[in-house]
Short mmCIF file of C-alpha atoms in Angstrom, two decimals:
data_model
loop_
_atom_site.label_atom_id
_atom_site.label_comp_id
_atom_site.label_asym_id
_atom_site.label_seq_id
_atom_site.Cartn_x
_atom_site.Cartn_y
_atom_site.Cartn_z
CA MET B 1 -4.93 4.77 -17.77
CA SER B 2 -8.50 5.90 -18.38
CA ASP B 3 -9.51 9.38 -19.48
CA THR B 4 -11.08 10.27 -16.15
CA GLN B 5 -7.83 9.41 -14.39
CA LYS B 6 -5.86 11.58 -16.79
CA ASN B 7 -8.00 14.60 -16.03
CA LEU B 8 -7.56 14.44 -12.28
CA PRO B 9 -5.03 16.98 -11.00
CA ILE B 10 -3.22 14.40 -8.87
CA SER B 11 -4.07 10.75 -9.22
CA ASP B 12 -3.73 8.20 -6.42
CA LYS B 13 -0.87 6.73 -8.39
CA ALA B 14 0.96 10.07 -8.49
CA VAL B 15 0.51 10.57 -4.77
CA GLU B 16 1.83 7.08 -4.25
CA SER B 17 4.98 7.79 -6.26
CA VAL B 18 5.62 11.12 -4.55
CA THR B 19 5.74 9.41 -1.19
CA ARG B 20 7.70 6.54 -2.66
CA SER B 21 10.36 8.88 -4.09
CA GLU B 22 10.63 10.56 -0.71
CA GLU B 23 11.05 7.16 0.88
CA LEU B 24 13.67 6.29 -1.70
CA ALA B 25 15.67 9.41 -0.80
CA TYR B 26 16.10 7.81 2.61
CA GLU B 27 16.63 4.27 1.34
CA LEU B 28 19.06 4.83 -1.54
CA LYS B 29 22.72 5.36 -0.69
CA ILE B 30 24.66 8.18 -2.35
CA ALA B 31 27.19 5.63 -3.66
CA GLU B 32 24.36 3.95 -5.62
CA VAL B 33 23.46 7.05 -7.62
CA MET B 34 26.78 8.97 -7.92
CA THR B 35 29.10 8.90 -10.92
CA ALA B 36 31.87 6.59 -9.72
CA SER B 37 35.57 7.13 -10.52
CA PRO B 38 35.00 10.56 -12.01
CA ARG B 39 37.50 12.41 -14.19
CA THR B 40 39.78 14.34 -11.82
CA ILE B 41 42.10 17.30 -12.32
CA GLN B 42 45.42 18.00 -10.59
CA ALA B 43 45.73 21.38 -8.83
CA CYS B 44 48.92 22.16 -10.72
CA GLU B 45 47.32 21.82 -14.16
CA THR B 46 46.45 25.00 -16.09
CA MET B 47 42.96 26.29 -16.78
CA HIS B 48 43.69 25.65 -20.45
CA GLU B 49 44.10 21.98 -19.68
CA VAL B 50 40.80 22.11 -17.78
CA MET B 51 39.11 23.51 -20.88
CA VAL B 52 40.46 20.64 -23.00
CA THR B 53 39.42 18.06 -20.41
CA PHE B 54 35.89 19.47 -20.11
CA ARG B 55 35.55 19.46 -23.88
CA THR B 56 36.92 15.97 -24.53
CA SER B 57 35.18 14.34 -21.54
CA HIS B 58 31.90 16.23 -22.05
CA ILE B 59 31.76 17.33 -18.41
CA SER B 60 31.11 20.70 -16.82
CA GLY B 61 32.99 20.27 -13.56
CA ALA B 62 35.50 18.01 -11.80
CA PRO B 63 37.08 17.43 -8.39
CA VAL B 64 40.60 18.82 -8.01
CA LEU B 65 43.30 16.72 -6.36
CA ASP B 66 46.72 17.61 -4.99
CA GLN B 67 48.47 14.25 -5.37
CA ASP B 68 45.76 12.04 -3.84
CA ASN B 69 44.14 14.65 -1.62
CA LEU B 70 40.89 16.36 -2.53
CA VAL B 71 41.53 20.12 -2.49
CA GLY B 72 38.68 21.67 -4.47
CA VAL B 73 36.16 21.57 -7.29
CA VAL B 74 36.54 23.31 -10.63
CA SER B 75 33.49 24.08 -12.71
CA MET B 76 32.53 25.64 -16.04
CA GLU B 77 31.88 28.88 -14.17
CA ASP B 78 35.50 28.99 -12.95
CA LEU B 79 36.66 28.32 -16.49
CA ILE B 80 34.58 31.21 -17.86
CA ARG B 81 36.08 33.55 -15.25
CA ALA B 82 39.60 32.52 -16.33
CA MET B 83 38.67 33.03 -19.98
CA ALA B 84 37.19 36.47 -19.23
CA ASN B 85 40.49 37.38 -17.59
CA SER B 86 42.45 35.89 -20.53
CA ASP B 87 44.17 33.86 -17.85
CA LEU B 88 44.02 30.29 -19.20
CA ASP B 89 47.67 29.68 -18.30
CA ALA B 90 46.91 30.14 -14.60
CA ALA B 91 47.05 27.10 -12.32
CA VAL B 92 43.75 25.45 -11.44
CA ARG B 93 44.24 26.18 -7.72
CA ASN B 94 43.83 29.94 -8.46
CA TYR B 95 40.34 29.55 -9.93
CA MET B 96 38.85 26.43 -8.31
CA THR B 97 36.40 26.56 -5.43
CA ALA B 98 38.64 25.59 -2.55
CA ARG B 99 36.08 25.47 0.17
CA ILE B 100 34.62 22.06 -0.47
CA TYR B 101 31.53 20.39 0.82
CA THR B 102 31.63 16.63 0.57
CA VAL B 103 29.18 13.83 1.21
CA LYS B 104 29.82 10.23 2.26
CA GLY B 105 29.01 7.42 -0.15
CA SER B 106 27.41 5.43 2.66
CA ASP B 107 24.97 8.25 3.53
CA PRO B 108 21.41 8.24 2.21
CA VAL B 109 20.60 10.46 -0.78
CA ILE B 110 18.55 12.76 1.48
CA GLU B 111 21.83 14.01 3.07
CA ALA B 112 23.09 15.11 -0.34
CA LEU B 113 19.76 16.83 -1.09
CA LYS B 114 20.12 18.80 2.16
CA GLN B 115 23.70 19.79 1.21
CA PHE B 116 22.55 20.97 -2.22
CA VAL B 117 19.85 23.12 -0.62
CA ASN B 118 22.18 24.58 2.04
CA THR B 119 25.28 25.22 -0.06
CA HIS B 120 23.89 26.02 -3.54
CA VAL B 121 26.78 24.12 -5.15
CA GLY B 122 26.21 22.28 -8.41
CA ARG B 123 28.18 19.15 -7.59
CA LEU B 124 29.37 17.40 -4.50
CA PRO B 125 32.50 15.21 -4.29
CA VAL B 126 31.69 11.87 -2.68
CA VAL B 127 34.22 10.43 -0.25
CA ASP B 128 34.63 7.14 1.62
CA GLU B 129 35.05 6.69 5.39
CA ASN B 130 38.71 7.85 5.11
CA GLY B 131 37.89 10.99 3.17
CA LYS B 132 39.21 9.51 -0.08
CA LEU B 133 37.40 10.60 -3.27
CA ILE B 134 35.18 7.83 -4.70
CA GLY B 135 32.79 9.76 -6.95
CA ILE B 136 30.97 12.92 -7.85
CA LEU B 137 27.30 13.75 -7.45
CA THR B 138 25.04 16.24 -9.24
CA LYS B 139 21.31 16.80 -8.80
CA GLY B 140 20.90 15.12 -12.16
CA ASP B 141 22.52 11.96 -10.76
CA ILE B 142 19.96 11.95 -7.94
CA THR B 143 17.01 12.40 -10.29
CA ARG B 144 18.27 9.62 -12.54
CA GLY B 145 18.89 7.35 -9.53
CA LEU B 146 15.42 7.94 -8.10
CA LEU B 147 13.73 7.43 -11.46
CA LYS B 148 15.61 4.21 -12.01
CA ALA B 149 14.66 2.91 -8.56
CA LEU B 150 11.02 3.93 -9.05
CA GLN B 151 10.90 2.25 -12.42
CA HIS B 152 12.36 -0.88 -10.89
CA ASP B 153 9.65 -0.93 -8.20
CA TYR B 154 6.96 -0.30 -10.76
CA ALA B 155 8.28 -2.85 -13.23
CA HIS B 156 8.29 -5.47 -10.49
CA GLU B 157 4.61 -4.99 -9.56
CA GLU B 158 3.68 -4.68 -13.24
CA LEU B 159 5.43 -7.95 -13.97
CA ILE B 160 3.57 -9.75 -11.19
CA ARG B 161 0.27 -8.33 -12.41
CA TYR B 162 1.07 -9.07 -16.03
CA ARG B 163 2.05 -12.65 -15.32
CA ALA B 164 -1.05 -13.21 -13.20
CA SER B 165 -3.50 -11.56 -15.57
CA HIS B 166 -2.16 -13.51 -18.54
CA LEU B 167 -2.33 -16.82 -16.73
CA PHE B 168 -5.55 -17.81 -18.42
CA GLU B 169 -4.44 -16.69 -21.88
CA ASP B 170 -1.02 -18.30 -21.74
CA ILE B 171 -2.20 -21.74 -20.74
CA VAL B 172 -4.20 -23.59 -23.36
CA SER B 173 -6.77 -26.12 -22.23
CA ASP B 174 -10.46 -26.82 -22.70
CA ARG B 175 -11.15 -25.40 -19.30
CA THR B 176 -8.48 -23.71 -17.20
CA SER B 177 -8.99 -22.90 -13.56
CA LEU B 178 -6.88 -21.80 -10.66
CA ILE B 179 -7.64 -23.34 -7.28
CA LEU B 180 -6.66 -21.74 -3.98
CA ARG B 181 -7.08 -23.65 -0.70
CA TYR B 182 -6.95 -22.29 2.81
CA ASN B 183 -7.15 -24.31 6.02
CA ILE B 184 -8.85 -22.29 8.73
CA ALA B 185 -8.17 -23.25 12.34
CA LYS B 186 -10.90 -23.17 14.98
CA GLY B 187 -10.52 -20.18 17.32
CA ASP B 188 -7.64 -18.62 15.37
CA PHE B 189 -8.75 -15.00 15.73
CA THR B 190 -5.16 -13.80 15.28
CA HIS B 191 -5.27 -14.79 11.62
CA GLY B 192 -8.95 -13.98 11.16
CA GLY B 193 -9.40 -12.37 7.76
CA SER B 194 -6.02 -13.31 6.36
CA ALA B 195 -7.40 -15.89 3.91
CA SER B 196 -9.99 -13.41 2.60
CA SER B 197 -7.34 -10.66 2.32
CA ASN B 198 -5.05 -13.01 0.40
CA ILE B 199 -7.85 -14.07 -1.94
CA LYS B 200 -8.80 -10.44 -2.58
CA ARG B 201 -5.18 -9.60 -3.42
CA ALA B 202 -4.91 -12.64 -5.73
CA LEU B 203 -8.06 -11.59 -7.59
CA LEU B 204 -6.77 -8.05 -8.11
CA ARG B 205 -3.51 -9.40 -9.46
CA LEU B 206 -5.43 -11.64 -11.81
CA GLY B 207 -7.08 -8.53 -13.20
CA ALA B 208 -10.49 -8.77 -11.47
CA SER B 209 -12.33 -5.47 -11.04
CA PRO B 210 -12.10 -3.85 -7.58
CA GLN B 211 -15.87 -4.38 -7.11
CA ILE B 212 -15.63 -8.11 -7.75
CA ALA B 213 -12.57 -8.40 -5.49
CA ARG B 214 -14.42 -6.48 -2.75
CA ARG B 215 -17.53 -8.65 -2.97
CA CYS B 216 -15.45 -11.84 -2.82
CA GLY B 217 -13.45 -10.38 0.06
CA ILE B 218 -16.56 -9.61 2.12
CA ALA B 219 -18.28 -12.94 1.41
CA ILE B 220 -15.17 -14.98 2.16
CA TYR B 221 -14.38 -12.95 5.29
CA GLU B 222 -17.76 -13.79 6.77
CA ALA B 223 -17.35 -17.47 5.91
CA GLU B 224 -13.81 -17.46 7.28
CA MET B 225 -14.96 -15.96 10.60
CA ASN B 226 -17.79 -18.52 10.76
CA LEU B 227 -15.22 -21.32 10.51
CA ILE B 228 -13.12 -19.71 13.25
CA ILE B 229 -16.05 -19.04 15.56
CA HIS B 230 -18.55 -21.84 15.08
CA THR B 231 -16.82 -25.05 13.96
CA THR B 232 -15.60 -27.98 16.02
CA ASN B 233 -12.29 -28.46 14.20
CA GLY B 234 -12.02 -25.52 11.80
CA GLY B 235 -12.58 -26.00 8.08
CA VAL B 236 -11.46 -25.37 4.53
CA ILE B 237 -11.99 -22.56 2.03
CA ARG B 238 -11.55 -23.61 -1.57
CA VAL B 239 -11.66 -20.97 -4.27
CA GLU B 240 -11.80 -21.92 -7.93
CA ILE B 241 -11.10 -19.05 -10.30
CA GLU B 242 -12.10 -19.37 -13.93
CA PRO B 243 -12.25 -16.69 -16.62
CA HIS B 244 -16.05 -16.52 -16.32
CA GLN B 245 -16.72 -17.23 -12.63
CA ILE B 246 -15.36 -17.62 -9.13
CA SER B 247 -16.68 -20.62 -7.23
CA ILE B 248 -16.09 -20.74 -3.51
CA ASP B 249 -16.60 -23.83 -1.39
CA ILE B 250 -16.46 -23.57 2.38
CA TYR B 251 -16.82 -26.74 4.41
CA ASP B 252 -16.31 -28.12 7.89
CA ASP B 253 -16.98 -31.33 9.80
CA GLY B 254 -19.22 -30.02 12.51
CA PRO B 255 -21.22 -29.28 14.49
CA GLY B 256 -23.57 -28.22 11.68
CA ILE B 257 -26.49 -25.81 11.66
CA LYS B 258 -29.72 -26.89 13.39
CA ASP B 259 -32.09 -24.64 11.45
CA ILE B 260 -30.78 -23.10 8.24
CA ASN B 261 -33.78 -20.83 7.72
CA LEU B 262 -33.28 -19.40 11.17
CA ALA B 263 -29.52 -19.00 10.55
CA MET B 264 -30.26 -17.04 7.38
CA GLN B 265 -32.39 -14.53 9.29
CA PRO B 266 -30.71 -11.15 9.82
CA GLY B 267 -29.76 -10.73 13.48
CA TYR B 268 -29.99 -14.40 14.43
CA SER B 269 -26.79 -15.66 16.03
CA THR B 270 -25.65 -18.51 18.25
CA ALA B 271 -22.36 -16.80 19.17
CA SER B 272 -21.31 -16.76 22.82
CA GLU B 273 -21.06 -13.64 24.94
CA GLU B 274 -17.21 -13.62 24.66
CA ILE B 275 -17.42 -13.74 20.87
CA ARG B 276 -19.98 -10.94 20.82
CA GLU B 277 -17.67 -8.76 22.90
CA LEU B 278 -15.13 -9.03 20.10
CA GLY B 279 -17.70 -7.58 17.75
CA PHE B 280 -18.75 -10.82 16.10
CA GLY B 281 -22.07 -12.58 16.36
CA ALA B 282 -24.17 -9.79 14.88
CA GLY B 283 -26.17 -12.41 13.06
CA MET B 284 -25.35 -10.74 9.75
CA GLY B 285 -22.68 -13.08 8.40
CA LEU B 286 -24.79 -15.25 6.11
CA VAL B 287 -26.91 -12.24 5.15
CA ASN B 288 -23.77 -10.38 4.09
CA ILE B 289 -22.64 -13.35 2.04
CA ALA B 290 -26.02 -13.59 0.30
CA ARG B 291 -25.81 -9.90 -0.54
CA CYS B 292 -22.40 -10.16 -2.19
CA VAL B 293 -22.71 -13.27 -4.35
CA ASP B 294 -24.67 -14.34 -7.42
CA GLN B 295 -25.46 -17.84 -6.24
CA MET B 296 -25.48 -19.37 -2.79
CA LYS B 297 -26.22 -22.86 -1.55
CA LEU B 298 -26.03 -23.76 2.12
CA GLU B 299 -26.27 -27.38 3.24
CA SER B 300 -25.85 -28.62 6.76
CA VAL B 301 -26.48 -31.73 8.78
CA TRP B 302 -26.54 -31.28 12.54
CA GLY B 303 -23.75 -33.36 14.03
CA LYS B 304 -22.04 -33.86 10.66
CA GLY B 305 -21.00 -30.52 9.23
CA THR B 306 -21.78 -27.64 6.92
CA ARG B 307 -21.02 -26.90 3.28
CA LEU B 308 -21.53 -23.48 1.75
CA LYS B 309 -21.17 -23.11 -2.01
CA ILE B 310 -21.17 -19.65 -3.51
CA LYS B 311 -20.54 -18.28 -6.96
CA ILE B 312 -19.71 -14.89 -8.38
CA PHE B 313 -20.05 -14.47 -12.13
CA LEU B 314 -17.56 -12.31 -13.97
CA GLN B 315 -19.57 -11.45 -17.08
CA LYS B 316 -21.24 -8.08 -16.52
CA ASN B 317 -24.74 -9.14 -17.62
CA GLU B 318 -24.85 -12.16 -15.31
CA THR B 319 -23.65 -10.70 -12.05
CA VAL B 320 -26.09 -8.96 -9.71
CA GLY B 321 -23.57 -6.78 -7.92
CA GLU B 322 -23.53 -5.94 -4.25
CA ARG B 323 -27.08 -5.84 -2.99
CA TYR B 324 -29.66 -7.72 -1.00
CA ALA B 325 -30.83 -10.43 -3.34
CA GLY B 326 -34.17 -11.89 -2.34
CA ASN B 327 -34.51 -15.18 -4.16
CA LYS B 328 -31.32 -17.05 -3.51
CA GLU B 329 -31.18 -20.77 -3.95
CA LYS B 330 -31.31 -22.30 -0.51
CA SER B 331 -31.74 -25.83 0.69
CA MET H 1 -12.44 17.73 3.80
CA ASN H 2 -9.37 15.57 4.16
CA LEU H 3 -8.07 13.29 6.88
CA ALA H 4 -5.50 15.87 8.06
CA ASP H 5 -8.35 18.34 8.84
CA ILE H 6 -10.21 15.64 10.78
CA ILE H 7 -7.16 14.59 12.79
CA LYS H 8 -6.43 18.22 13.68
CA SER H 9 -9.98 19.23 14.48
CA LEU H 10 -10.71 16.21 16.69
CA ASP H 11 -7.19 16.14 18.13
CA LEU H 12 -6.82 12.45 17.25
CA THR H 13 -3.73 10.43 18.09
CA VAL H 14 -2.17 8.76 15.05
CA LEU H 15 -1.21 5.21 16.05
CA THR H 16 0.15 4.00 12.71
CA THR H 17 2.89 5.35 10.42
CA PRO H 18 1.74 8.78 9.21
CA GLN H 19 0.73 9.01 5.56
CA ASP H 20 -0.07 12.06 3.42
CA PHE H 21 -3.27 12.69 5.34
CA ASP H 22 -4.08 15.86 3.41
CA GLN H 23 -4.34 13.71 0.26
CA ILE H 24 -6.89 11.32 1.76
CA GLU H 25 -10.52 12.41 1.34
CA PRO H 26 -12.87 10.11 3.26
CA SER H 27 -16.05 9.32 1.29
CA GLY H 28 -18.30 9.14 4.35
CA GLY H 29 -18.52 7.43 7.69
CA TYR H 30 -19.92 4.49 9.64
CA ALA H 31 -20.13 3.69 13.33
CA SER H 32 -20.63 0.22 14.81
CA ASP H 33 -18.84 -2.27 17.02
CA LEU H 34 -20.30 -5.26 15.22
CA LEU H 35 -17.92 -6.31 12.46
CA SER H 36 -20.55 -7.81 10.17
CA CYS H 37 -22.57 -4.61 10.28
CA VAL H 38 -19.45 -2.70 9.30
CA MET H 39 -18.88 -5.21 6.51
CA SER H 40 -22.30 -4.48 5.10
CA GLY H 41 -22.63 -0.79 5.96
CA ALA H 42 -19.30 1.00 5.78
CA PRO H 43 -18.75 2.93 2.55
CA HIS H 44 -15.71 2.33 0.33
CA ARG H 45 -12.90 4.67 1.52
CA GLY H 46 -15.02 5.78 4.46
CA ILE H 47 -14.09 6.36 8.08
CA TRP H 48 -15.11 3.76 10.68
CA VAL H 49 -15.69 4.82 14.27
CA THR H 50 -15.59 2.00 16.84
CA LEU H 51 -14.41 1.12 20.30
CA GLN H 52 -13.18 -2.28 19.15
CA ALA H 53 -9.37 -2.29 19.30
CA HIS H 54 -8.50 -5.95 18.71
CA ASN H 55 -6.66 -7.13 15.62
CA ASN H 56 -9.72 -8.30 13.66
CA ILE H 57 -10.64 -4.70 12.88
CA ILE H 58 -7.64 -4.54 10.52
CA ALA H 59 -8.91 -7.29 8.23
CA VAL H 60 -12.31 -5.57 8.06
CA ALA H 61 -10.73 -2.18 7.29
CA ALA H 62 -8.43 -3.70 4.66
CA LEU H 63 -11.20 -5.65 2.91
CA LEU H 64 -13.35 -2.53 2.70
CA ASP H 65 -10.47 -0.20 1.70
CA LEU H 66 -11.38 2.16 4.54
CA SER H 67 -9.61 5.54 4.81
CA ALA H 68 -9.14 5.26 8.57
CA VAL H 69 -10.41 3.66 11.76
CA ILE H 70 -11.08 5.93 14.75
CA ILE H 71 -10.86 3.97 17.99
CA THR H 72 -12.89 5.69 20.72
CA GLU H 73 -13.06 5.81 24.53
CA GLY H 74 -9.26 5.58 24.74
CA ALA H 75 -9.26 1.87 23.84
CA GLU H 76 -5.72 0.83 22.94
CA PRO H 77 -4.85 -1.72 20.26
CA ASP H 78 -1.85 -3.91 21.09
CA PRO H 79 1.45 -3.40 19.19
CA ALA H 80 0.81 -6.45 16.96
CA THR H 81 -2.45 -4.88 15.79
CA VAL H 82 -0.72 -1.60 14.97
CA GLU H 83 1.98 -3.49 13.11
CA LYS H 84 -0.63 -5.42 11.12
CA ALA H 85 -2.35 -2.11 10.29
CA ASN H 86 0.94 -0.71 8.99
CA ASP H 87 1.47 -3.82 6.85
CA GLU H 88 -1.98 -3.40 5.31
CA GLY H 89 -1.64 0.39 4.93
CA ILE H 90 -4.55 1.05 7.30
CA THR H 91 -4.54 4.23 9.39
CA LEU H 92 -5.51 3.79 13.05
CA LEU H 93 -6.48 6.89 15.05
CA SER H 94 -7.43 7.04 18.71
CA THR H 95 -9.31 9.41 20.96
CA PRO H 96 -10.61 9.54 24.53
CA LEU H 97 -13.96 10.82 23.14
CA SER H 98 -16.99 8.53 22.91
CA THR H 99 -18.21 7.17 19.58
CA TYR H 100 -21.27 9.43 19.86
CA ALA H 101 -19.10 12.53 20.33
CA VAL H 102 -16.79 11.63 17.44
CA VAL H 103 -19.65 11.00 15.04
CA GLY H 104 -21.26 14.29 16.08
CA ARG H 105 -18.08 16.21 15.39
CA LEU H 106 -17.52 14.51 12.02
CA TRP H 107 -21.10 15.28 11.00
CA GLU H 108 -20.67 18.93 12.03
CA MET H 109 -17.52 19.08 9.91
CA GLY H 110 -19.59 18.03 6.92
CA LEU H 111 -18.71 14.34 6.71
CA HIS H 112 -22.12 12.85 6.11
CA LEU H 113 -23.13 9.60 4.45
CA ALA H 114 -21.29 8.57 1.34
CA ALA H 115 -22.91 9.80 -1.85
#
């Protein structure tokens, strides 16, 4: 975490985990966070026995049973009252809290949180569908359960990121690269943008900066939509990721571009009226690509097909960033 | 100004799963119905005002990390588009107002161009 992030009152990450912990309160079941098979006390035992049990088991409260039936909860507070009255020989039933609130193990944690707020009790016995005691729940159990679940989520994403970002370090070769291929179908507007979204996500996982991922995303999106809109049979996007550069190859088998210089002009488009109604065909696609990449080469033969090769450099001093670059290599 | 203020002030309908809108601070805004113009002009974490409601707006919004898309003139995205927006964490808002009216209101509220 950088220093600037540390100084922010609430970071994006913190906001994310607040919402996630709220979500978890609905997702996690009480049975997953409770203390299962808790130490129990029989109603006929004495308060002195409770004191010994609390001390030896290191607990501060326990459910009270009469045979197998849940009849109350006894806590440290009840024990203190008995001690203050010098009444440790009294039966537990005289000091326990008899009016008991319970929660079901199959209910989400949020139900228990509501009970804690409404009843102000410190612990809730957890019962099964038949009302039989299966555990005990404190607020501490909930906090621990939520933290554990959050950590699990976090560890999972961290692991994916870690594995991806170490790909290039872990594999030893003279030149390592990762190649991603996407087949883009002609007219498939339903999936328009999914290849570029997937590539952007892959780059972020590999540890690319958000700016680089965004520039690649925009350039590839435009190329992807060009394949969907303008080709005869669709085409292929091939992305080669290396530690120092990203090379993207987009090719199709027709119909090709009649006049490349004209196609490169902002606002020039051959898109049909239907396509324009969808918001495409602004004549800015190739211009946008040129703006986002460090190198661009467009080749096309009318009747044969088109091949667009673009490169984004990952070393800071080589890359131009997102801007209109005037002298791009064209042919 | 956060997204919750904007939703309240313009009486926008939230089409996607509500998020913590008071934690989202749009950086600026952009209005166009041409996707490539949005690609080149919309600011990072900005708001996009458009009357396009088909599913390709989601990919654009996701690639640009936009804060929200306001769909104008009462145009309605289909359920698959809303679902895709939820998957990508994109907020879709709708209004019967025109794009012109929405932009005017946002500008009055102080949402100008991104710095």
